[in-house]
Tab-separated table of C-alpha atoms in Angstrom:
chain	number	residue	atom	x	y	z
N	27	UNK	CA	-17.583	6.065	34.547
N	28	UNK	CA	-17.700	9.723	33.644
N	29	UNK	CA	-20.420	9.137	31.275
N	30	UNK	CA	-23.125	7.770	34.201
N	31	UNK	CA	-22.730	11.322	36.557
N	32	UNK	CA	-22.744	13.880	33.857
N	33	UNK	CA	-25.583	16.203	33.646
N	34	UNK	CA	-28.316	16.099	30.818
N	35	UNK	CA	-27.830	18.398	27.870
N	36	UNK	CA	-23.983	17.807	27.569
N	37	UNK	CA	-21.674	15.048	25.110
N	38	UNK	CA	-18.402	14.080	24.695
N	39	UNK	CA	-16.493	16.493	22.153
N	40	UNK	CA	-12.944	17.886	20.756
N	41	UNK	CA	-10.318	15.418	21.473
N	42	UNK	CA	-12.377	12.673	23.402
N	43	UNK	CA	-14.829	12.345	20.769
N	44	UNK	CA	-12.045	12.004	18.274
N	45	UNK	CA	-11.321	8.339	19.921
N	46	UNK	CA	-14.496	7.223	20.421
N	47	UNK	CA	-15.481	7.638	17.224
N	48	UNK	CA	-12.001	5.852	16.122
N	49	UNK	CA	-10.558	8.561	14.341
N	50	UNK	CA	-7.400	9.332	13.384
N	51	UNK	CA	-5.249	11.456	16.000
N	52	UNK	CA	-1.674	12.985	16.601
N	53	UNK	CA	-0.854	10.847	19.349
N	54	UNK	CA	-2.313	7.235	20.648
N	55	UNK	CA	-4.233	7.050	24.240
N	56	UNK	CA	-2.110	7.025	27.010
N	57	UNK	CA	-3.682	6.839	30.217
N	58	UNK	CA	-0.171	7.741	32.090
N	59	UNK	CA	-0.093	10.989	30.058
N	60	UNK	CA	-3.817	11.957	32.261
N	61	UNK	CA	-5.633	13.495	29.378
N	62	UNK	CA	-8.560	15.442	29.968
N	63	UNK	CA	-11.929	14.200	28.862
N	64	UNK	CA	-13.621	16.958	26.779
N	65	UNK	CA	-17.655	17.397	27.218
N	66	UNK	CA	-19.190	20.071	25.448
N	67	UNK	CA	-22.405	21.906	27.069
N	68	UNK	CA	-25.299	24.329	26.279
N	69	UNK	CA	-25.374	27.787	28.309
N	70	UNK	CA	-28.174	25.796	30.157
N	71	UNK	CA	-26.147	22.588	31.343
N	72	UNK	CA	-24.889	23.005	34.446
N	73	UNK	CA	-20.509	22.930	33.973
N	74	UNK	CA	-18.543	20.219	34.976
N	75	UNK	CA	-16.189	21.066	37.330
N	76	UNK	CA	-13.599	17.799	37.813
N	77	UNK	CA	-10.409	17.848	37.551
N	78	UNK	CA	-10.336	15.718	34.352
N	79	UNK	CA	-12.500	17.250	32.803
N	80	UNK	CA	-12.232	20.097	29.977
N	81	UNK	CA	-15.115	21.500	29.860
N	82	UNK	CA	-16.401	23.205	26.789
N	83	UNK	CA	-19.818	25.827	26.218
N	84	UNK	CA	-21.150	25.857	22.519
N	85	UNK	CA	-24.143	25.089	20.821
N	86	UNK	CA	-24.375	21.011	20.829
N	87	UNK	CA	-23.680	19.942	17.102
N	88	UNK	CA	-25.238	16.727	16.320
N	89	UNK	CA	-24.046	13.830	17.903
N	90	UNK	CA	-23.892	10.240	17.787
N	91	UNK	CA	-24.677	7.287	20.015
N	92	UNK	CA	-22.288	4.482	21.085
N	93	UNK	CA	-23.027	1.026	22.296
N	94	UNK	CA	-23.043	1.277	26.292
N	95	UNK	CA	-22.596	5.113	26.883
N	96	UNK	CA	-25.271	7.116	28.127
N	97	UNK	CA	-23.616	10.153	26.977
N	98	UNK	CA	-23.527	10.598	23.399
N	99	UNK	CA	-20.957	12.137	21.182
N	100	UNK	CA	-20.099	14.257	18.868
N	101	UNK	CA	-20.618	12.773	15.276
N	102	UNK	CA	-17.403	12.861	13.294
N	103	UNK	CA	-17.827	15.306	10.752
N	104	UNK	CA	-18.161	17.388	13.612
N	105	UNK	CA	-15.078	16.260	15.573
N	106	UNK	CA	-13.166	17.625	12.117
N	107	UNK	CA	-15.011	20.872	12.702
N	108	UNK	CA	-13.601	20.936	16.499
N	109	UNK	CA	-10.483	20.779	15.942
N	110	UNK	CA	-9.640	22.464	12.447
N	111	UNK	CA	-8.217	24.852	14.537
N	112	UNK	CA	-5.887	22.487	16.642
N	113	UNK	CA	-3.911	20.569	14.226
N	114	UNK	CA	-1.781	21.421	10.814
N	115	UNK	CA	-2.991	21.218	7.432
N	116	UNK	CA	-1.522	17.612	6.658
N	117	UNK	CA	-2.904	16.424	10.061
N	118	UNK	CA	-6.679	18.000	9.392
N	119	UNK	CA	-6.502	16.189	5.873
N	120	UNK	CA	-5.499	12.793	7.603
N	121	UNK	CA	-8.071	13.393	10.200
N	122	UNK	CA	-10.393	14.393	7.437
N	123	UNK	CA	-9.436	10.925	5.504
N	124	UNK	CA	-10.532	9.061	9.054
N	125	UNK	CA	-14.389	10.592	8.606
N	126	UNK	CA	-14.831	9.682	5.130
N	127	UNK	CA	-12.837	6.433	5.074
N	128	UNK	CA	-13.366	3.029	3.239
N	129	UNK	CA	-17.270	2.017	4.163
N	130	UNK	CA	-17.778	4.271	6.454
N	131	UNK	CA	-20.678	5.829	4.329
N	132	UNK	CA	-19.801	9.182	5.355
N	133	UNK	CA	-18.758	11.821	2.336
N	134	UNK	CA	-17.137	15.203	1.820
N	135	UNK	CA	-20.702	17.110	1.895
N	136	UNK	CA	-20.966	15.589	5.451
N	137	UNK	CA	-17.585	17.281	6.227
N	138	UNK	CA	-18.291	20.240	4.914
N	139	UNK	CA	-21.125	21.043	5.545
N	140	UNK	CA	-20.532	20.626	9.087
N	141	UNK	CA	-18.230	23.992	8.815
N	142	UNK	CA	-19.662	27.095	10.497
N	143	UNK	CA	-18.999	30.630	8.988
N	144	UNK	CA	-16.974	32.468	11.628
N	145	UNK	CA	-15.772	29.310	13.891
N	146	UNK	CA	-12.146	29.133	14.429
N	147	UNK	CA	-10.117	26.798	11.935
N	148	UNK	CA	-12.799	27.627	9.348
N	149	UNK	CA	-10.507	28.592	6.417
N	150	UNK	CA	-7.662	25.965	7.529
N	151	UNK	CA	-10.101	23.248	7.553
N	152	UNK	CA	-11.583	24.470	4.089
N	153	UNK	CA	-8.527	24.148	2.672
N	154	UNK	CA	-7.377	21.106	3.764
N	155	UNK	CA	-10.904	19.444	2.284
N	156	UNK	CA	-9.407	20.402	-1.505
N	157	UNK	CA	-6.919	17.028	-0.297
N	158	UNK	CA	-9.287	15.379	1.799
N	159	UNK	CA	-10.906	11.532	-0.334
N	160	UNK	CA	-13.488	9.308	0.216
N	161	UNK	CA	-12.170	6.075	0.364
N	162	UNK	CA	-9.191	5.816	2.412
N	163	UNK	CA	-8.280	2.683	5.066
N	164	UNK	CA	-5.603	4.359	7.259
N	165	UNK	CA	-3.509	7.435	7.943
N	166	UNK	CA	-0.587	5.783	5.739
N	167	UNK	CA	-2.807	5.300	2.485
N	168	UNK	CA	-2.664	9.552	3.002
N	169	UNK	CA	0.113	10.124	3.352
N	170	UNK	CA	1.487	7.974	0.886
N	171	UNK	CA	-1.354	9.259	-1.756
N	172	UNK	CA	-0.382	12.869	-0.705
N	173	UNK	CA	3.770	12.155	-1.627
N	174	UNK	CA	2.441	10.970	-4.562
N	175	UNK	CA	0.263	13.540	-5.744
N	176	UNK	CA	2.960	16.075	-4.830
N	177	UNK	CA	5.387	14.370	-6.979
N	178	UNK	CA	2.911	14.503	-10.156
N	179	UNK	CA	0.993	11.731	-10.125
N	180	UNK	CA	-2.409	11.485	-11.119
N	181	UNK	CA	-5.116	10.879	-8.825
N	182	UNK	CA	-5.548	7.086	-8.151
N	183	UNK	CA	-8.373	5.096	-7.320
N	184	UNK	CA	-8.342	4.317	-3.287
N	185	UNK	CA	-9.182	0.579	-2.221
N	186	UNK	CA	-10.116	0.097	-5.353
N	187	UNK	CA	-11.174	-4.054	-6.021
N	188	UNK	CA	-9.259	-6.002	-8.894
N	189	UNK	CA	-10.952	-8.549	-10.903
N	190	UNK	CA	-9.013	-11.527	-13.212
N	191	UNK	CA	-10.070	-12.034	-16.685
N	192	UNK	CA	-13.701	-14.085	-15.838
N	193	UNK	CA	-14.662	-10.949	-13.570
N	194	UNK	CA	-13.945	-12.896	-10.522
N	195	UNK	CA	-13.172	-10.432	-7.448
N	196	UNK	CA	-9.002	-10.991	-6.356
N	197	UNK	CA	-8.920	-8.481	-3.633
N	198	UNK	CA	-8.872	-4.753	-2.978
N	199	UNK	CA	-5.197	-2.447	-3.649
N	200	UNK	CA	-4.601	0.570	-1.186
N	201	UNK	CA	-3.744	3.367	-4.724
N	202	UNK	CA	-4.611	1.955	-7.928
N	203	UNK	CA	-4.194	3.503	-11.692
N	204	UNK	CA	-6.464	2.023	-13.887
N	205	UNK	CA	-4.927	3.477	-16.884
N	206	UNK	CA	-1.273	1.764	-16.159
N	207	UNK	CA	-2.704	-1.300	-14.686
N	208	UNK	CA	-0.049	0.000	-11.807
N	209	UNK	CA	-0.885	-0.384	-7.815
N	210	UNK	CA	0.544	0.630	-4.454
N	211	UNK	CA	0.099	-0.984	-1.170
N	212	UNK	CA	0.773	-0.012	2.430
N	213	UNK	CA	1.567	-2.784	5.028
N	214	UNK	CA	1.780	-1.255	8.067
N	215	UNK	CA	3.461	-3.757	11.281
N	216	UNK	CA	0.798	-6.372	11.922
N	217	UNK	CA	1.549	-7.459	7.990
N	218	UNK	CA	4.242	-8.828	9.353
N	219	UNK	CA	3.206	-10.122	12.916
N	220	UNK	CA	3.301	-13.777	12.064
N	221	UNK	CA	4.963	-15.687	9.103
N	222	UNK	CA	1.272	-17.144	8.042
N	223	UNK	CA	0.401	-13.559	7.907
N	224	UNK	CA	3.732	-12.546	5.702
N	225	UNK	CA	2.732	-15.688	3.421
N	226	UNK	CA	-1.353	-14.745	3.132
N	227	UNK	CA	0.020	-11.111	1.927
N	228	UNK	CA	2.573	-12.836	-0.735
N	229	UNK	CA	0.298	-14.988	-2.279
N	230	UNK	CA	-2.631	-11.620	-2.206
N	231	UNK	CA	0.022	-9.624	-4.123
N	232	UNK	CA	0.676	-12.727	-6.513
N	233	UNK	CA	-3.327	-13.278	-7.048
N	234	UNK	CA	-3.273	-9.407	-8.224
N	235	UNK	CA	-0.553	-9.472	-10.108
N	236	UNK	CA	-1.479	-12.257	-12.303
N	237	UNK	CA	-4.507	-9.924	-13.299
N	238	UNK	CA	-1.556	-7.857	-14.911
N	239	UNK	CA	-1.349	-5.165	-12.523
N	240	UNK	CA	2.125	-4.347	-11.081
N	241	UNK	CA	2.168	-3.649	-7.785
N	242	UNK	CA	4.531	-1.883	-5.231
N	243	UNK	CA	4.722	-2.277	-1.984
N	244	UNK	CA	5.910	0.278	1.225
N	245	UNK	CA	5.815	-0.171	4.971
N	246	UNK	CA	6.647	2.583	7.930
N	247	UNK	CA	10.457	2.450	7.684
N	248	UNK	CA	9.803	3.917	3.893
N	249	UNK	CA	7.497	6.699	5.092
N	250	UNK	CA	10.684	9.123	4.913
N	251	UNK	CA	12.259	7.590	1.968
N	252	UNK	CA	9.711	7.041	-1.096
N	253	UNK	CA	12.151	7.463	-3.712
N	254	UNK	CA	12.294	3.963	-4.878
N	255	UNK	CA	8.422	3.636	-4.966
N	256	UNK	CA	8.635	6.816	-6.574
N	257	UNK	CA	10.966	6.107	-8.909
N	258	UNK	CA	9.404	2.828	-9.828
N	259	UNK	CA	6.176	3.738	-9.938
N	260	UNK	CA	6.667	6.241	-13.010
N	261	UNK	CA	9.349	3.384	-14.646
N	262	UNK	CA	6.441	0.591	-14.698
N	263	UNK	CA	3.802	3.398	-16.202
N	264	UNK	CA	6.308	4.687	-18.698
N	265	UNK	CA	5.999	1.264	-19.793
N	266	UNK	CA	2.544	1.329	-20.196
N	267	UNK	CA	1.640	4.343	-21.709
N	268	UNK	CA	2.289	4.893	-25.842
N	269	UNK	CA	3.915	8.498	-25.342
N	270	UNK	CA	6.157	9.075	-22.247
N	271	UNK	CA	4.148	10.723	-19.345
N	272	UNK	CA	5.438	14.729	-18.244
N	273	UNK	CA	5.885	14.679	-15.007
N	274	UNK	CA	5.428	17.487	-12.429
């Protein structure tokens, strides 16, 4: 509704742009909790002066249109850029996973290059693009790849698609190590909204696994307690390796 009475020369930024472009965010919509709907302006728009409304005076980065608004928004690489300076550094690399994720066809030059010398949240958000990966499918795949790598494992392959022994394609695994022939997957709740749903991801995880790659397997209750992926993780590549593996 907002979108149809809004002056020219403004777009939906900062937080508001972060959901319409289906990003990742610290907290899910809620319209009880009355969130303000951020527009960004030039000096030349006239302000918007509503109560829900925050509004915002900068110069317009380039923005994106979506299917029936009139107002468009702020492209994603952009939303990172807005607000680098609003969330912590393993938030900004989650939200930085979002941009880039799995066929999206955006990339970390996109991201970065959308950073401004002297804008707030510069240096955070810099940093947190050394973690930030192409590839990604959801805000668990992070963090799950981010325990990992801080527990000294090497960088896997993200969404990466396993084929049987005729080439045939089997499916796509969330983390995958080539070099172990080891995998990781992340079923967050609607994995298990239905028992046909439970039984199509059984028989997935058997089709991969008679490729010869082991996989493990984690949902939300583990996302505080990955010391039996952890641990079995290095046990199955110990296996698979000819010396034993130093690890970090």
């Amino acid at each position: 509704m907002l979108s149809v009475i809004l002056p020219e020369g403004v777009c939906f930024s900062h937080w508001t742009a972060m959901r319409l472009n289906d990003l990742w965010g610290p907290t899910s919509w809620d319209p009880d909790r009355r969130e303000p709907l951020h527009v960004l302006r030039t000096s030349a728009a006239h302000p918007t002066r509503l109560p829900t409304v925050a509004d915002h005076r900068a110069r317009t980065p380039p923005c994106v249109r979506l299917q029936n608004l009139t107002v468009p928004v702020v492209a994603p690489e952009h939303v990172f850029a807005q607000l680098a300076n609003k969330l912590g550094p393993l938030q900004l690399v989650v939200l930085g996973d979002s941009v880039v994720r799995w066929r999206s066809g955006r990339t970390k030059a996109l991201l970065r290059g959308a950073l401004q010398p002297g804008e707030r949240g510069v240096r955070r958000a810099r940093a947190a693009l050394e973690e930030v990966r192409e590839g990604s499918n959801s805000p668990e795949e992070t963090r799950a790849r981010l325990i990992l790598a801080d527990a000294g494992f090497p960088e896997p392959s993200l969404n990466a698609p396993i084929y049987d022994a005729d080439g045939a394609f089997v499916a796509f695994l969330d983390l995958y190590w080539e070099e172990f022939k080891v995998g990781y997957e992340y079923n967050g709740q609607w994995h298990y909204a239905s028992e046909e749903q439970l039984e199509r991801d059984r028989r997935r995880i058997e089709r991969i696994e008679a490729t010869g790659v082991q996989v493990f397997v984690s949902t939300k209750d583990d996302r505080n307690a990955m010391g039996p992926v952890i641990w079995g993780l290095r046990r199955a590549m110990g296996r698979r390796v000819s010396r034993p593996r130093a690890w970090n």
